[in-house]
Short mmCIF file of C-alpha atoms and ligand atoms in Angstrom, two decimals:
data_model
loop_
_atom_site.label_atom_id
_atom_site.label_comp_id
_atom_site.label_asym_id
_atom_site.label_seq_id
_atom_site.Cartn_x
_atom_site.Cartn_y
_atom_site.Cartn_z
CA MET A 1 16.44 -23.52 13.39
CA VAL A 2 13.79 -26.19 13.07
CA SER A 3 14.35 -28.67 10.24
CA PRO A 4 11.85 -28.62 7.37
CA GLU A 5 10.70 -32.18 8.26
CA ILE A 6 9.81 -31.20 11.80
CA ARG A 7 8.26 -27.94 10.71
CA ASP A 8 6.13 -29.90 8.28
CA LYS A 9 4.47 -31.76 11.17
CA TYR A 10 2.94 -28.52 12.40
CA GLN A 11 0.21 -26.20 11.29
CA GLU A 12 0.89 -22.55 12.02
CA VAL A 13 -2.04 -20.34 13.00
CA ILE A 14 -1.89 -16.56 12.82
CA GLY A 15 -4.36 -13.79 13.63
CA LEU A 16 -3.48 -10.12 13.17
CA GLU A 17 -4.56 -6.97 14.98
CA ILE A 18 -3.86 -3.78 13.06
CA HIS A 19 -4.13 -0.38 14.69
CA VAL A 20 -4.75 2.40 12.20
CA GLN A 21 -4.02 5.95 13.32
CA LEU A 22 -6.71 8.17 11.81
CA LEU A 23 -6.24 11.48 10.07
CA THR A 24 -8.72 13.79 11.78
CA ASN A 25 -8.70 17.43 12.82
CA THR A 26 -9.33 16.70 16.48
CA LYS A 27 -8.97 13.86 18.95
CA ALA A 28 -11.45 11.02 19.38
CA TYR A 29 -13.37 12.46 22.34
CA SER A 30 -12.18 16.07 22.68
CA SER A 31 -11.48 19.13 20.55
CA ASP A 32 -7.73 18.94 21.17
CA PRO A 33 -5.88 18.95 17.83
CA ASN A 34 -4.88 15.58 16.40
CA GLU A 35 -1.53 16.80 15.18
CA TYR A 36 1.79 15.09 14.81
CA GLY A 37 4.98 16.98 15.61
CA SER A 38 3.61 19.68 17.94
CA LEU A 39 5.66 20.68 20.98
CA PRO A 40 5.24 18.00 23.68
CA ASN A 41 2.13 18.29 25.87
CA THR A 42 0.62 21.22 23.98
CA ASN A 43 -2.37 19.32 22.49
CA VAL A 44 -3.69 18.39 25.90
CA SER A 45 -6.80 19.65 27.68
CA VAL A 46 -8.61 18.63 30.85
CA ILE A 47 -10.73 16.25 28.77
CA THR A 48 -7.69 14.39 27.44
CA LEU A 49 -6.55 14.12 31.05
CA ALA A 50 -10.05 13.04 32.21
CA HIS A 51 -10.17 15.58 35.01
CA PRO A 52 -13.18 15.14 37.29
CA GLY A 53 -16.26 16.87 35.97
CA THR A 54 -15.15 16.94 32.34
CA LEU A 55 -17.14 15.15 29.68
CA PRO A 56 -15.87 13.58 26.46
CA ARG A 57 -17.75 13.81 23.15
CA SER A 58 -17.66 11.54 20.08
CA ASN A 59 -16.06 12.73 16.89
CA LYS A 60 -18.15 12.43 13.72
CA GLN A 61 -15.10 12.30 11.47
CA VAL A 62 -13.97 9.13 13.24
CA PHE A 63 -17.33 7.53 12.40
CA ASN A 64 -17.11 8.59 8.76
CA HIS A 65 -13.65 7.05 8.50
CA ALA A 66 -14.75 3.86 10.26
CA ILE A 67 -17.82 3.46 8.05
CA LYS A 68 -15.67 4.00 4.94
CA LEU A 69 -13.24 1.34 6.04
CA GLY A 70 -16.06 -1.01 7.03
CA LEU A 71 -17.63 -0.72 3.59
CA ALA A 72 -14.28 -1.21 1.86
CA LEU A 73 -13.68 -4.34 3.96
CA ASN A 74 -17.14 -5.73 3.13
CA GLY A 75 -18.18 -5.69 6.79
CA GLU A 76 -21.52 -5.07 8.43
CA ILE A 77 -21.86 -1.60 9.99
CA THR A 78 -23.25 -1.59 13.52
CA GLU A 79 -26.29 0.59 14.11
CA VAL A 80 -26.08 1.26 17.84
CA ASN A 81 -22.53 2.07 18.83
CA ARG A 82 -21.63 2.06 22.48
CA TYR A 83 -18.30 2.61 24.15
CA ASP A 84 -16.56 0.64 26.87
CA ARG A 85 -13.75 1.32 29.28
CA LYS A 86 -10.75 -0.98 29.22
CA ASN A 87 -9.03 -0.46 32.55
CA TYR A 88 -5.32 -0.67 33.06
CA PHE A 89 -2.59 1.43 34.57
CA TYR A 90 0.18 2.80 32.42
CA PRO A 91 2.05 6.11 32.82
CA ASP A 92 1.16 7.26 29.30
CA LEU A 93 -2.52 6.52 29.84
CA PRO A 94 -3.54 9.49 31.98
CA LYS A 95 -7.16 8.37 32.45
CA GLY A 96 -6.25 4.95 33.78
CA TYR A 97 -8.51 3.43 31.16
CA GLN A 98 -8.87 3.38 27.42
CA VAL A 99 -12.20 4.21 25.80
CA THR A 100 -12.81 1.49 23.25
CA GLN A 101 -15.64 -0.63 21.86
CA ASP A 102 -15.89 -4.08 23.38
CA ALA A 103 -19.45 -5.26 22.88
CA THR A 104 -20.49 -3.20 19.84
CA PRO A 105 -17.60 -2.89 17.36
CA ILE A 106 -18.58 -0.50 14.59
CA VAL A 107 -17.79 -3.14 11.95
CA ARG A 108 -18.54 -6.84 12.25
CA GLY A 109 -17.17 -9.48 9.90
CA GLY A 110 -15.87 -8.58 6.48
CA PHE A 111 -12.94 -9.88 4.49
CA VAL A 112 -9.93 -8.95 2.38
CA ASP A 113 -8.87 -10.94 -0.69
CA ILE A 114 -5.13 -11.29 -1.10
CA THR A 115 -3.01 -12.65 -3.95
CA LEU A 116 0.03 -14.78 -3.13
CA LYS A 117 3.33 -15.08 -5.00
CA ASP A 118 2.23 -18.30 -6.75
CA GLY A 119 -0.76 -16.39 -8.14
CA SER A 120 -3.31 -18.08 -5.86
CA GLN A 121 -5.97 -16.05 -4.06
CA LYS A 122 -6.99 -16.29 -0.45
CA ARG A 123 -9.78 -14.66 1.49
CA ILE A 124 -8.76 -13.35 4.93
CA GLU A 125 -11.82 -13.23 7.18
CA LEU A 126 -12.19 -10.41 9.69
CA GLU A 127 -13.57 -10.60 13.18
CA ARG A 128 -14.29 -6.91 13.69
CA VAL A 129 -13.14 -3.31 13.44
CA HIS A 130 -13.62 -1.09 16.48
CA MET A 131 -12.96 2.52 17.42
CA GLU A 132 -10.68 3.36 20.30
CA GLU A 133 -8.20 5.95 21.52
CA ASP A 134 -4.43 5.94 21.50
CA THR A 135 -2.16 6.36 24.51
CA GLY A 136 0.46 9.06 24.99
CA LYS A 137 4.14 8.39 24.50
CA SER A 138 6.77 7.55 27.10
CA LEU A 139 10.24 8.63 26.10
CA HIS A 140 13.13 6.75 27.64
CA LEU A 141 16.15 8.80 26.66
CA GLU A 142 19.53 7.15 26.69
CA GLY A 143 21.64 7.94 29.73
CA GLU A 144 18.73 9.60 31.57
CA ASP A 145 17.45 8.30 34.90
CA GLU A 146 13.99 9.63 34.25
CA SER A 147 11.43 8.87 31.57
CA LEU A 148 9.58 11.68 29.87
CA LEU A 149 5.91 11.77 28.94
CA ASP A 150 4.31 13.38 25.91
CA LEU A 151 0.52 13.23 26.06
CA ASN A 152 -0.16 14.83 22.67
CA ARG A 153 -1.08 11.44 21.24
CA ALA A 154 -3.28 10.51 24.21
CA GLY A 155 -6.89 10.33 23.05
CA THR A 156 -6.16 10.46 19.32
CA PRO A 157 -8.43 8.15 17.32
CA LEU A 158 -7.55 4.62 16.24
CA LEU A 159 -9.37 1.91 14.36
CA GLU A 160 -8.37 -1.62 15.33
CA ILE A 161 -8.86 -4.29 12.67
CA VAL A 162 -8.93 -7.85 14.06
CA THR A 163 -8.70 -10.89 11.77
CA LYS A 164 -9.97 -14.36 12.51
CA PRO A 165 -7.18 -16.85 13.20
CA CYS A 166 -7.28 -17.87 9.54
CA ILE A 167 -3.85 -16.74 8.37
CA ARG A 168 -1.54 -19.67 7.77
CA THR A 169 1.85 -18.30 6.69
CA ALA A 170 4.06 -15.25 7.12
CA GLU A 171 3.61 -14.57 3.40
CA GLU A 172 -0.18 -14.38 3.81
CA ALA A 173 0.26 -12.06 6.78
CA GLY A 174 2.50 -9.74 4.74
CA ALA A 175 0.10 -9.70 1.79
CA PHE A 176 -2.79 -8.89 4.12
CA VAL A 177 -1.04 -5.96 5.80
CA THR A 178 0.02 -4.64 2.38
CA GLU A 179 -3.58 -4.74 1.20
CA VAL A 180 -4.92 -3.05 4.35
CA ARG A 181 -2.30 -0.31 4.03
CA LYS A 182 -3.38 0.26 0.44
CA PHE A 183 -7.03 0.50 1.56
CA VAL A 184 -6.44 3.11 4.27
CA ARG A 185 -4.34 5.18 1.88
CA TYR A 186 -6.91 4.99 -0.93
CA LEU A 187 -9.63 5.97 1.53
CA GLU A 188 -7.37 8.75 2.86
CA ILE A 189 -8.25 7.90 6.44
CA SER A 190 -4.61 7.35 7.49
CA ASP A 191 -1.18 7.87 5.98
CA GLY A 192 -0.50 4.19 6.68
CA ASN A 193 3.19 4.69 7.44
CA MET A 194 4.37 1.75 9.54
CA ASP A 195 7.75 3.24 10.39
CA GLU A 196 6.02 6.24 11.98
CA GLY A 197 3.52 4.09 13.84
CA SER A 198 0.49 5.22 11.81
CA LEU A 199 -0.17 1.55 11.09
CA ARG A 200 0.81 -0.88 13.84
CA CYS A 201 0.48 -4.60 13.47
CA ASP A 202 0.46 -7.14 16.31
CA ALA A 203 0.76 -10.78 15.31
CA ASN A 204 -0.89 -13.56 17.33
CA VAL A 205 0.95 -16.78 16.58
CA SER A 206 0.41 -20.37 17.64
CA VAL A 207 1.35 -23.81 16.32
CA MET A 208 -0.41 -27.17 16.48
CA LEU A 209 0.19 -30.64 15.12
CA LYS A 210 -1.41 -30.96 11.71
CA ASP A 211 -3.98 -33.51 12.86
CA ALA A 212 -4.82 -31.63 16.07
CA THR A 213 -8.36 -30.35 16.51
CA GLU A 214 -7.61 -27.55 18.95
CA PHE A 215 -5.45 -24.45 18.48
CA GLY A 216 -2.26 -24.19 20.50
CA LYS A 217 -1.61 -21.40 23.04
CA ARG A 218 -0.86 -18.13 21.29
CA CYS A 219 1.74 -15.45 21.79
CA GLU A 220 1.14 -11.90 20.69
CA VAL A 221 4.15 -10.23 19.10
CA LYS A 222 4.41 -6.45 18.96
CA ASN A 223 6.82 -3.77 17.85
CA MET A 224 7.24 -4.47 14.13
CA ASN A 225 7.73 -1.30 12.11
CA SER A 226 7.60 -2.74 8.61
CA ILE A 227 5.81 -5.47 6.71
CA ARG A 228 9.06 -7.37 6.34
CA ASN A 229 9.53 -7.30 10.10
CA VAL A 230 5.99 -8.63 10.63
CA GLN A 231 7.01 -11.60 8.51
CA ARG A 232 10.37 -12.04 10.24
CA ALA A 233 8.71 -11.94 13.64
CA ILE A 234 6.17 -14.60 12.64
CA GLU A 235 8.87 -16.86 11.17
CA PHE A 236 10.96 -16.61 14.33
CA GLU A 237 7.99 -17.16 16.61
CA ILE A 238 6.85 -20.28 14.74
CA ASP A 239 10.30 -21.85 15.03
CA ARG A 240 10.55 -20.92 18.70
CA GLN A 241 7.19 -22.44 19.52
CA ILE A 242 7.79 -25.64 17.54
CA GLU A 243 11.09 -26.11 19.35
CA LEU A 244 9.35 -25.74 22.71
CA VAL A 245 6.66 -28.25 21.78
CA GLU A 246 9.24 -30.69 20.41
CA ASN A 247 11.13 -30.46 23.70
CA GLY A 248 7.96 -31.10 25.67
CA GLU A 249 7.98 -27.63 27.17
CA PRO A 250 4.83 -25.55 27.62
CA ILE A 251 4.08 -22.45 25.56
CA LEU A 252 3.18 -19.59 27.86
CA GLN A 253 0.51 -17.15 26.73
CA GLN A 254 2.58 -14.00 26.44
CA THR A 255 2.98 -10.64 24.86
CA ARG A 256 6.40 -10.59 23.20
CA LEU A 257 8.50 -7.84 21.65
CA PHE A 258 10.23 -8.18 18.30
CA ASP A 259 13.84 -7.04 18.08
CA ALA A 260 14.59 -6.03 14.49
CA GLU A 261 18.35 -6.12 15.02
CA THR A 262 18.50 -9.78 16.02
CA GLY A 263 15.29 -10.91 14.34
CA THR A 264 14.14 -12.51 17.60
CA THR A 265 11.25 -12.02 20.02
CA ARG A 266 11.44 -11.75 23.80
CA ALA A 267 8.84 -11.94 26.52
CA MET A 268 7.43 -8.59 27.63
CA ARG A 269 4.63 -9.68 29.95
CA SER A 270 2.32 -12.60 30.47
CA LYS A 271 -0.80 -11.99 28.46
CA GLU A 272 -3.86 -10.67 30.22
CA ASP A 273 -7.22 -12.26 29.59
CA ALA A 274 -10.14 -10.02 28.71
CA ASN A 275 -11.57 -10.18 32.25
CA ASP A 276 -8.35 -8.69 33.68
CA TYR A 277 -9.25 -5.42 31.97
CA ARG A 278 -12.61 -5.19 33.77
CA TYR A 279 -14.37 -3.83 30.73
CA PHE A 280 -17.52 -1.92 31.56
CA PRO A 281 -19.80 0.44 29.60
CA GLU A 282 -18.44 3.98 29.30
CA PRO A 283 -21.00 6.07 31.20
CA ASP A 284 -19.88 9.47 29.89
CA LEU A 285 -20.51 8.95 26.17
CA GLN A 286 -23.92 8.67 24.52
CA PRO A 287 -24.48 5.73 22.19
CA VAL A 288 -24.14 6.84 18.56
CA ILE A 289 -26.72 5.64 16.06
CA VAL A 290 -25.46 5.00 12.54
CA ASP A 291 -28.56 4.75 10.36
CA LYS A 292 -28.88 3.76 6.72
CA ALA A 293 -28.98 7.37 5.56
CA TRP A 294 -25.59 8.02 7.18
CA ILE A 295 -24.11 4.91 5.57
CA ASP A 296 -25.53 6.00 2.18
CA ARG A 297 -23.94 9.42 2.53
CA VAL A 298 -20.56 7.84 3.17
CA LYS A 299 -21.09 5.43 0.27
CA ALA A 300 -21.73 8.31 -2.09
CA ASP A 301 -18.40 9.79 -1.06
CA MET A 302 -16.31 6.60 -1.48
CA PRO A 303 -13.33 6.80 -3.84
CA SER A 304 -12.51 3.94 -6.22
CA LEU A 305 -10.60 1.13 -4.53
CA PRO A 306 -7.63 -0.74 -5.99
CA HIS A 307 -9.59 -3.84 -7.01
CA GLN A 308 -12.22 -1.69 -8.73
CA LEU A 309 -9.54 0.19 -10.67
CA ILE A 310 -7.82 -3.10 -11.57
CA ALA A 311 -11.12 -4.34 -13.01
CA LYS A 312 -11.56 -1.10 -14.98
CA PHE A 313 -8.01 -1.14 -16.32
CA THR A 314 -8.15 -4.78 -17.44
CA GLU A 315 -11.72 -4.79 -18.79
CA GLN A 316 -12.21 -1.32 -20.22
CA PHE A 317 -8.60 -0.51 -21.15
CA LYS A 318 -7.67 -4.13 -21.95
CA LEU A 319 -4.44 -3.87 -19.96
CA PRO A 320 -2.57 -6.96 -18.78
CA GLU A 321 -3.27 -7.86 -15.14
CA TYR A 322 0.37 -7.08 -14.33
CA ASP A 323 0.10 -3.49 -15.57
CA ALA A 324 -3.15 -2.96 -13.70
CA LYS A 325 -1.57 -4.13 -10.44
CA VAL A 326 1.54 -1.97 -10.79
CA LEU A 327 -0.51 1.09 -11.75
CA THR A 328 -2.80 0.73 -8.72
CA GLU A 329 -0.09 0.21 -6.11
CA GLN A 330 -0.29 3.91 -5.31
CA LYS A 331 -3.49 5.87 -5.54
CA ASP A 332 -1.98 9.02 -7.05
CA VAL A 333 -0.33 7.02 -9.84
CA ALA A 334 -3.59 5.17 -10.55
CA LEU A 335 -5.54 8.42 -10.75
CA PHE A 336 -2.88 10.03 -12.96
CA PHE A 337 -3.12 7.07 -15.33
CA GLU A 338 -6.91 7.17 -15.26
CA SER A 339 -6.95 10.84 -16.26
CA LEU A 340 -4.32 10.21 -18.94
CA CYS A 341 -6.69 7.64 -20.43
CA GLU A 342 -9.30 10.36 -20.81
CA LYS A 343 -6.90 12.08 -23.23
CA THR A 344 -5.67 9.08 -25.20
CA ASP A 345 -7.06 5.72 -26.21
CA LYS A 346 -3.59 4.18 -26.66
CA TYR A 347 -4.00 2.56 -23.27
CA LYS A 348 -1.13 0.10 -23.39
CA GLN A 349 1.29 2.79 -24.56
CA ALA A 350 -0.02 5.07 -21.83
CA SER A 351 0.58 2.31 -19.29
CA ASN A 352 4.14 1.79 -20.55
CA TRP A 353 4.86 5.51 -20.21
CA VAL A 354 3.45 5.76 -16.70
CA MET A 355 5.06 2.55 -15.40
CA GLY A 356 8.36 3.40 -17.10
CA PRO A 357 9.66 6.94 -17.67
CA VAL A 358 7.07 8.77 -15.54
CA LYS A 359 7.48 6.58 -12.46
CA SER A 360 11.26 6.51 -12.79
CA TYR A 361 11.35 10.29 -12.97
CA VAL A 362 9.29 10.81 -9.80
CA ASN A 363 10.92 7.94 -7.89
CA GLU A 364 14.47 9.05 -8.63
CA ARG A 365 13.66 12.51 -7.31
CA ALA A 366 11.44 11.31 -4.46
CA LEU A 367 8.55 13.37 -5.84
CA THR A 368 4.85 12.65 -5.76
CA ILE A 369 3.05 12.32 -9.05
CA ALA A 370 1.35 15.66 -8.34
CA GLN A 371 4.80 17.23 -8.72
CA PHE A 372 5.40 15.60 -12.11
CA PRO A 373 5.92 18.54 -14.50
CA ILE A 374 4.25 17.21 -17.67
CA SER A 375 0.45 17.42 -17.83
CA VAL A 376 -1.62 14.42 -18.94
CA GLU A 377 -2.64 16.43 -22.01
CA LYS A 378 0.98 16.88 -23.11
CA LEU A 379 1.80 13.26 -22.32
CA ALA A 380 -1.15 12.20 -24.47
CA ASP A 381 0.18 14.45 -27.28
CA LEU A 382 3.55 12.71 -27.00
CA ILE A 383 1.90 9.29 -27.21
CA ALA A 384 -0.08 10.46 -30.25
CA LEU A 385 3.11 11.62 -32.04
CA ILE A 386 4.54 8.12 -31.62
CA ALA A 387 1.32 6.41 -32.65
CA ASP A 388 1.16 8.58 -35.79
CA GLY A 389 4.70 7.56 -36.70
CA LYS A 390 5.99 11.11 -36.31
CA VAL A 391 8.64 10.26 -33.73
CA SER A 392 10.10 6.87 -32.95
CA ASN A 393 9.57 5.44 -29.51
CA SER A 394 13.27 5.53 -28.65
CA VAL A 395 13.74 9.13 -29.81
CA ALA A 396 10.64 10.08 -27.83
CA GLU A 397 12.02 8.48 -24.70
CA GLN A 398 15.62 9.61 -25.03
CA ARG A 399 15.24 13.08 -26.50
CA LEU A 400 11.72 14.45 -26.60
CA PHE A 401 10.61 13.39 -23.09
CA PRO A 402 13.64 14.96 -21.34
CA ALA A 403 13.20 18.13 -23.43
CA LEU A 404 9.54 18.27 -22.48
CA LEU A 405 10.43 17.86 -18.81
CA ASP A 406 12.56 21.00 -19.13
CA ALA A 407 9.89 22.91 -21.07
CA PRO A 408 6.55 21.37 -20.12
CA GLU A 409 4.60 24.37 -21.35
CA LYS A 410 5.70 23.92 -24.98
CA ASP A 411 3.60 22.34 -27.70
CA VAL A 412 4.91 18.79 -28.08
CA GLU A 413 4.98 18.62 -31.87
CA ALA A 414 6.51 22.09 -32.15
CA LEU A 415 9.18 21.07 -29.67
CA ALA A 416 9.94 17.93 -31.69
CA LYS A 417 10.26 20.05 -34.80
CA GLU A 418 12.48 22.59 -33.05
CA LEU A 419 14.81 19.77 -31.98
CA ASP A 420 14.67 18.24 -35.46
CA LEU A 421 13.23 14.98 -34.09
CA LEU A 422 10.30 14.51 -36.40
CA GLN A 423 10.56 11.26 -38.25
CA GLU A 424 11.19 11.30 -41.98
CA GLY A 425 8.09 9.84 -43.56
CA ASP A 426 8.96 11.21 -46.99
CA GLU A 427 9.47 8.22 -49.29
CA ASP A 428 11.81 10.00 -51.70
CA ALA A 429 14.13 11.20 -48.96
CA ILE A 430 14.35 7.78 -47.32
CA SER A 431 14.72 6.11 -50.70
CA ALA A 432 17.74 8.30 -51.42
CA ILE A 433 19.37 7.30 -48.15
CA VAL A 434 18.67 3.62 -48.84
CA ASP A 435 20.32 3.95 -52.23
CA GLU A 436 23.35 5.58 -50.64
CA VAL A 437 23.70 2.79 -48.09
CA ILE A 438 23.41 0.10 -50.72
CA ALA A 439 25.93 1.83 -53.00
CA SER A 440 28.53 2.16 -50.27
CA ASN A 441 28.40 -1.53 -49.22
CA PRO A 442 28.81 -3.61 -52.39
CA ALA A 443 30.46 -6.57 -50.64
CA LYS A 444 27.72 -6.81 -47.98
CA VAL A 445 25.07 -6.57 -50.67
CA GLU A 446 26.65 -9.60 -52.41
CA GLU A 447 26.64 -11.55 -49.15
CA TYR A 448 23.00 -10.62 -48.58
CA LYS A 449 22.05 -11.78 -52.05
CA ASN A 450 23.87 -15.07 -51.40
CA GLY A 451 21.58 -15.76 -48.49
CA LYS A 452 22.94 -13.90 -45.46
CA LYS A 453 19.59 -12.31 -44.73
CA GLY A 454 20.67 -11.35 -41.21
CA LEU A 455 22.55 -8.41 -42.73
CA LEU A 456 19.28 -6.54 -43.12
CA GLY A 457 19.67 -5.29 -39.56
CA MET A 458 23.09 -3.84 -40.37
CA PHE A 459 21.67 -1.99 -43.41
CA MET A 460 18.77 -0.70 -41.32
CA GLY A 461 21.23 0.52 -38.71
CA GLN A 462 23.07 2.53 -41.34
CA VAL A 463 19.89 4.00 -42.79
CA MET A 464 18.76 5.08 -39.32
CA LYS A 465 22.17 6.54 -38.58
CA LYS A 466 22.33 8.50 -41.81
CA SER A 467 18.82 9.83 -41.18
CA LYS A 468 19.83 10.75 -37.61
CA GLY A 469 17.24 8.33 -36.27
CA LYS A 470 14.44 10.11 -38.03
CA ALA A 471 13.57 7.68 -40.82
CA ASP A 472 10.25 5.96 -40.27
CA PRO A 473 11.56 2.45 -39.56
CA LYS A 474 8.65 0.64 -41.20
CA LEU A 475 9.03 2.55 -44.42
CA ALA A 476 12.83 2.26 -44.38
CA SER A 477 12.81 -1.51 -43.96
CA LYS A 478 10.20 -1.91 -46.68
CA LEU A 479 12.31 0.14 -49.13
CA LEU A 480 15.51 -1.65 -48.15
CA GLU A 481 14.03 -5.08 -48.79
CA GLU A 482 12.56 -4.02 -52.11
CA LYS A 483 15.83 -2.61 -53.36
CA LEU A 484 18.00 -5.47 -52.08
CA ASN A 485 15.88 -8.19 -53.64
P1 LIG B 1 -6.73 -9.71 22.69
O1 LIG B 1 -7.30 -8.38 22.99
O2 LIG B 1 -6.62 -10.61 23.83
O3 LIG B 1 -5.47 -9.64 21.89
P2 LIG B 1 -8.41 -10.01 20.44
O4 LIG B 1 -9.71 -10.72 20.32
O5 LIG B 1 -8.34 -8.55 20.26
O6 LIG B 1 -7.79 -10.45 21.80
O7 LIG B 1 -7.42 -10.61 19.38
C1 LIG B 1 -7.22 -11.92 19.27
C2 LIG B 1 -6.43 -12.16 18.01
O8 LIG B 1 -5.75 -13.39 18.15
C3 LIG B 1 -7.30 -12.30 16.79
O9 LIG B 1 -6.66 -11.75 15.67
C4 LIG B 1 -7.44 -13.80 16.64
O10 LIG B 1 -7.64 -14.19 15.30
C5 LIG B 1 -6.10 -14.29 17.12
N1 LIG B 1 -6.09 -15.63 17.70
C6 LIG B 1 -6.97 -16.15 18.57
N2 LIG B 1 -6.61 -17.40 18.90
C7 LIG B 1 -5.45 -17.68 18.24
C8 LIG B 1 -4.56 -18.79 18.19
N3 LIG B 1 -4.76 -19.89 18.91
N4 LIG B 1 -3.48 -18.68 17.41
C9 LIG B 1 -3.23 -17.57 16.71
N5 LIG B 1 -4.02 -16.50 16.72
C10 LIG B 1 -5.12 -16.54 17.48
MG1 LIG B 2 -4.72 -7.85 21.32
#
């Protein structure tokens, strides 16, 4: 462990590469299905294997996804898209090269704004987003002498997002990946699951003395299957590199693997430079022209993004920033809330219900919000009953809501009546209860009159109990005070 004083001498520099596995019907350059979980080597044709004489074709859906992401990331969409071959040998790369975009990435520039724990904002600048294809999978089974190959994933489409080396801490890196994951899920171009490899993040890390003018040598760390592990890997790597520099040892440009069990990284191979890959233009694929009309079509089809919904929720619905952020963490929750707000104008109450009881219900049962039994109409009726003083908030939460979950088709007010939950708003009835409570507590009434005003709560408690929680609390406390004074 490097001491904080020594660590403070150094500036850490981080750039991320995120591979996003796209949800498409077919692979990037062939009509083989892009399907997870099929029997091994069943989604493989001669095109995936690049047999001589076969010709690949570009997939329009991949472009639509890439343009969507490019627009969401505020990047510039490239008009003339060419492909390049990145040559290397690997058993799970049957072609011996990867079709990618080297010279003409479909998105140039762009940025993502992140918010840090201390509330500050930072803009993470992007280098590019390009389209490429995935490799197959090598399976090294324990106790087996041989490795197995599954080429179903070979040729499935990826987008690679590359940031500028402008990330300065592990926290910033984590916030950035979180934001990108939210984007791809909102856009529905990927499921974004890191533990299944749908979103894979490589971290390039280097350190330099704070007054240095040149970046240090970087290492690229791979194999992190969660955002927390991205942060752990960066933290470890920074310490490791500072220690090397402090000891006067060189940092070797390497690709390193993160080991989640030990929280350490180890060298996998020395890092190739771009010219080792012998990139050259892919001769088998036509350039694809993305004109303004195409971009406009995609634009017209763009869903709302988290920051747009946050703005709507805070400005139009006057919600606190905190609520807006929690409600937009997941797209389905945000959309549920949005449609609830078409049925009620009690926005803050609606937010409390969605963030509280609704989310707890679905989370505890590992459901999606689409599986939540109560419709937004009925939930709005429930909120209206509370707003009209017909049921108290606590009775609604503890009794009416669970009853409605069991009988979501019932009319909410009728159900409240059936369960005898409607609040007593009848002044005479409450007045009678108040009288009873006062009559049965003469000693406490004396104390109250002698200045122990705190007893009001005790009287209220008794009134609510006698009314079985149904007395309108505002009316009850008004009557109590009148009669006691
Ligand atoms: P490669 O294919 O060699 O990994 P890329 O251009 O795809 O190269 O990615 C380079 C990544 O490394 C980018 O995210 C970039 O911001 C980052 N990077 C470049 N130089 C440094 C450095 N000195 N320290 C940390 N990150 C760096
Ligand atoms: Mg790289």
